[in-house]
XYZ file of N, CA and C in Angstrom:
285
model
N 33.115 19.877 112.757
C 33.619 20.731 113.808
C 35.105 20.418 113.982
N 35.917 21.432 113.870
C 37.345 21.206 114.049
C 37.714 21.254 115.532
N 38.958 20.970 115.834
C 39.404 20.877 117.218
C 39.282 22.184 117.984
N 39.478 23.291 117.309
C 39.401 24.597 117.975
C 37.966 24.904 118.402
N 37.012 24.616 117.529
C 35.609 24.841 117.877
C 35.152 23.884 118.975
N 35.613 22.636 118.932
C 35.229 21.672 119.957
C 35.769 22.090 121.313
N 37.020 22.547 121.357
C 37.599 23.017 122.617
C 36.839 24.227 123.131
N 36.467 25.127 122.248
C 35.681 26.296 122.656
C 34.334 25.899 123.235
N 33.672 24.923 122.614
C 32.380 24.461 123.119
C 32.536 23.815 124.489
N 33.583 23.015 124.667
C 33.820 22.376 125.965
C 34.086 23.426 127.042
N 34.884 24.430 126.722
C 35.177 25.492 127.688
C 33.919 26.276 128.057
N 33.061 26.549 127.090
C 31.812 27.260 127.373
C 30.919 26.432 128.290
N 30.817 25.130 128.032
C 29.971 24.266 128.868
C 30.505 24.215 130.288
N 31.820 24.001 130.453
C 32.383 23.939 131.798
C 32.253 25.271 132.523
N 32.478 26.363 131.814
C 32.307 27.681 132.426
C 30.867 27.926 132.837
N 29.931 27.528 131.995
C 28.518 27.678 132.334
C 28.136 26.857 133.546
N 28.655 25.632 133.647
C 28.381 24.811 134.828
C 28.958 25.431 136.095
N 30.143 26.038 135.975
C 30.750 26.685 137.141
C 29.930 27.886 137.590
N 29.438 28.680 136.652
C 28.612 29.837 136.996
C 27.299 29.389 137.618
N 26.697 28.339 137.075
C 25.433 27.850 137.623
C 25.631 27.320 139.040
N 26.759 26.658 139.311
C 27.039 26.181 140.656
C 27.224 27.354 141.609
N 27.877 28.407 141.142
C 28.064 29.605 141.952
C 26.720 30.254 142.302
N 25.772 30.183 141.367
C 24.448 30.767 141.593
C 23.524 29.848 142.386
N 23.979 28.651 142.713
C 23.170 27.730 143.510
C 22.369 26.733 142.692
N 22.614 26.668 141.403
C 21.925 25.711 140.546
C 22.876 24.542 140.311
N 22.538 23.384 140.871
C 23.419 22.233 140.795
C 22.888 21.242 139.767
N 23.703 20.881 138.812
C 23.320 19.943 137.767
C 24.211 18.704 137.780
N 24.747 18.372 138.942
C 25.627 17.223 139.044
C 24.945 15.922 138.673
N 23.658 15.813 138.961
C 22.935 14.573 138.647
C 22.815 14.380 137.142
N 22.721 15.480 136.388
C 22.641 15.363 134.934
C 23.994 14.910 134.379
N 25.070 15.498 134.880
C 26.402 15.107 134.437
C 26.666 13.657 134.823
N 26.230 13.250 136.020
C 26.398 11.873 136.452
C 25.603 10.895 135.606
N 24.496 11.337 135.055
C 23.703 10.481 134.182
C 24.254 10.446 132.764
N 24.797 11.551 132.298
C 25.316 11.620 130.935
C 26.695 10.978 130.780
N 27.481 10.974 131.850
C 28.857 10.471 131.750
C 28.936 9.020 131.263
N 28.111 8.088 131.773
C 28.189 6.726 131.233
C 27.864 6.647 129.740
N 26.885 7.433 129.292
C 26.540 7.430 127.868
C 27.676 8.012 127.027
N 28.361 9.013 127.557
C 29.509 9.589 126.847
C 30.618 8.550 126.726
N 30.893 7.834 127.823
C 31.933 6.807 127.774
C 31.572 5.685 126.802
N 30.317 5.266 126.809
C 29.889 4.218 125.879
C 30.021 4.713 124.437
N 29.623 5.943 124.185
C 29.756 6.511 122.842
C 31.204 6.615 122.400
N 32.088 7.048 123.297
C 33.511 7.108 122.959
C 34.079 5.710 122.719
N 33.589 4.741 123.483
C 34.026 3.358 123.272
C 33.613 2.831 121.913
N 32.384 3.139 121.508
C 31.910 2.700 120.185
C 32.737 3.348 119.084
N 33.045 4.639 119.245
C 33.886 5.316 118.256
C 35.273 4.691 118.231
N 35.812 4.338 119.405
C 37.120 3.695 119.455
C 37.125 2.342 118.782
N 36.079 1.553 118.986
C 36.006 0.239 118.340
C 35.910 0.388 116.828
N 35.156 1.364 116.372
C 35.024 1.579 114.921
C 36.318 2.079 114.290
N 37.161 2.747 115.084
C 38.419 3.287 114.558
C 39.602 2.374 114.860
N 39.359 1.086 114.963
C 40.389 0.056 115.134
C 41.181 0.187 116.428
N 40.605 0.758 117.464
C 41.216 0.763 118.789
C 40.317 -0.082 119.683
N 40.300 -1.367 119.420
C 39.325 -2.272 120.023
C 39.518 -2.445 121.524
N 40.744 -2.456 122.007
C 40.987 -2.678 123.431
C 40.494 -1.482 124.251
N 40.919 -0.296 123.875
C 40.510 0.901 124.612
C 39.017 1.132 124.455
N 38.480 0.935 123.264
C 37.049 1.098 123.042
C 36.232 0.128 123.872
N 36.680 -1.109 123.948
C 35.967 -2.106 124.747
C 36.019 -1.765 126.225
N 37.160 -1.290 126.689
C 37.284 -0.890 128.093
C 36.328 0.256 128.401
N 36.253 1.244 127.524
C 35.350 2.378 127.747
C 33.893 1.931 127.750
N 33.538 1.007 126.873
C 32.157 0.511 126.844
C 31.829 -0.222 128.140
N 32.745 -1.048 128.615
C 32.501 -1.800 129.848
C 32.403 -0.864 131.050
N 33.316 0.106 131.139
C 33.284 1.053 132.260
C 31.997 1.877 132.219
N 31.592 2.343 131.045
C 30.346 3.093 130.925
C 29.139 2.255 131.301
N 29.135 0.987 130.872
C 28.033 0.094 131.231
C 27.962 -0.152 132.729
N 29.130 -0.345 133.350
C 29.148 -0.554 134.798
C 28.708 0.701 135.556
N 29.039 1.877 135.029
C 28.587 3.120 135.667
C 27.085 3.309 135.498
N 26.525 2.762 134.433
C 25.107 2.943 134.141
C 24.216 1.986 134.929
N 24.738 0.826 135.328
C 23.926 -0.174 136.024
C 23.242 0.348 137.288
N 23.930 1.021 138.210
C 23.235 1.497 139.411
C 22.152 2.533 139.105
N 22.364 3.309 138.066
C 21.372 4.331 137.717
C 20.106 3.710 137.131
N 20.253 2.537 136.512
C 19.102 1.861 135.920
C 18.471 0.831 136.856
N 19.000 0.695 138.076
C 18.487 -0.300 139.004
C 17.020 -0.047 139.330
N 16.619 1.207 139.494
C 15.220 1.523 139.774
C 14.303 1.096 138.640
N 14.735 1.300 137.408
C 13.944 0.885 136.256
C 13.826 -0.634 136.187
N 14.950 -1.338 136.445
C 14.909 -2.797 136.448
C 13.983 -3.314 137.551
N 14.009 -2.666 138.715
C 13.140 -3.082 139.817
C 11.670 -2.879 139.462
N 11.359 -1.773 138.810
C 9.982 -1.505 138.399
C 9.511 -2.544 137.382
N 10.357 -2.870 136.407
C 9.979 -3.881 135.429
C 9.781 -5.249 136.071
N 10.624 -5.601 137.035
C 10.477 -6.861 137.744
C 9.164 -6.890 138.525
N 8.814 -5.777 139.165
C 7.561 -5.709 139.916
C 6.356 -5.888 138.987
N 6.392 -5.273 137.820
C 5.289 -5.400 136.871
C 5.162 -6.844 136.387
N 6.291 -7.486 136.097
C 6.262 -8.882 135.651
C 5.689 -9.780 136.739
N 6.088 -9.556 137.985
C 5.573 -10.370 139.078
C 4.073 -10.176 139.282
N 3.592 -8.941 139.142
C 2.152 -8.674 139.284
C 1.368 -9.368 138.178
N 1.834 -9.244 136.936
C 1.144 -9.872 135.809
C 1.149 -11.389 135.969
N 2.263 -11.945 136.409
C 2.357 -13.384 136.615
C 1.412 -13.849 137.718
N 1.331 -13.082 138.812
C 0.419 -13.423 139.902
C -1.039 -13.364 139.485
N -1.423 -12.340 138.740
C -2.803 -12.214 138.267
C -3.130 -13.357 137.321
N -2.182 -13.729 136.472
C -2.407 -14.846 135.548
C -2.571 -16.149 136.316
N -1.872 -16.330 137.419
C -2.011 -17.537 138.212
C -3.389 -17.587 138.882
N -3.905 -16.412 139.321
C -5.243 -16.375 139.916
C -6.308 -16.771 138.903
N -6.148 -16.306 137.685
C -7.132 -16.584 136.646
C -6.959 -17.973 136.045
N -5.861 -18.631 136.349
C -5.622 -19.975 135.834
C -5.171 -19.999 134.393
N -4.667 -18.894 133.876
C -4.202 -18.832 132.498
C -2.692 -18.996 132.480
N -2.202 -19.483 131.367
C -0.754 -19.587 131.172
C -0.271 -18.373 130.390
N 0.891 -17.921 130.727
C 1.461 -16.775 130.012
C 2.323 -17.268 128.889
């Protein structure tokens, strides 16, 4: 994909999001979820193309943006581990 096609695709996506917002369909949560992954991906591309400082910064910023969104998943995994550990203690088995 050359630069002209990429710019056209970006303009179509932004225009579509603007029309959907006008119609009352809000997709801000999807953009908020995708943005950290986009930054991490751009950081990886930057590191591979010998721009290690900027790529590393983008990876760190994307990771920090992703942490609050994954907090619910981390909490669920912690709860499952605690339940399994408690049940194992009742049964007297070692994990």
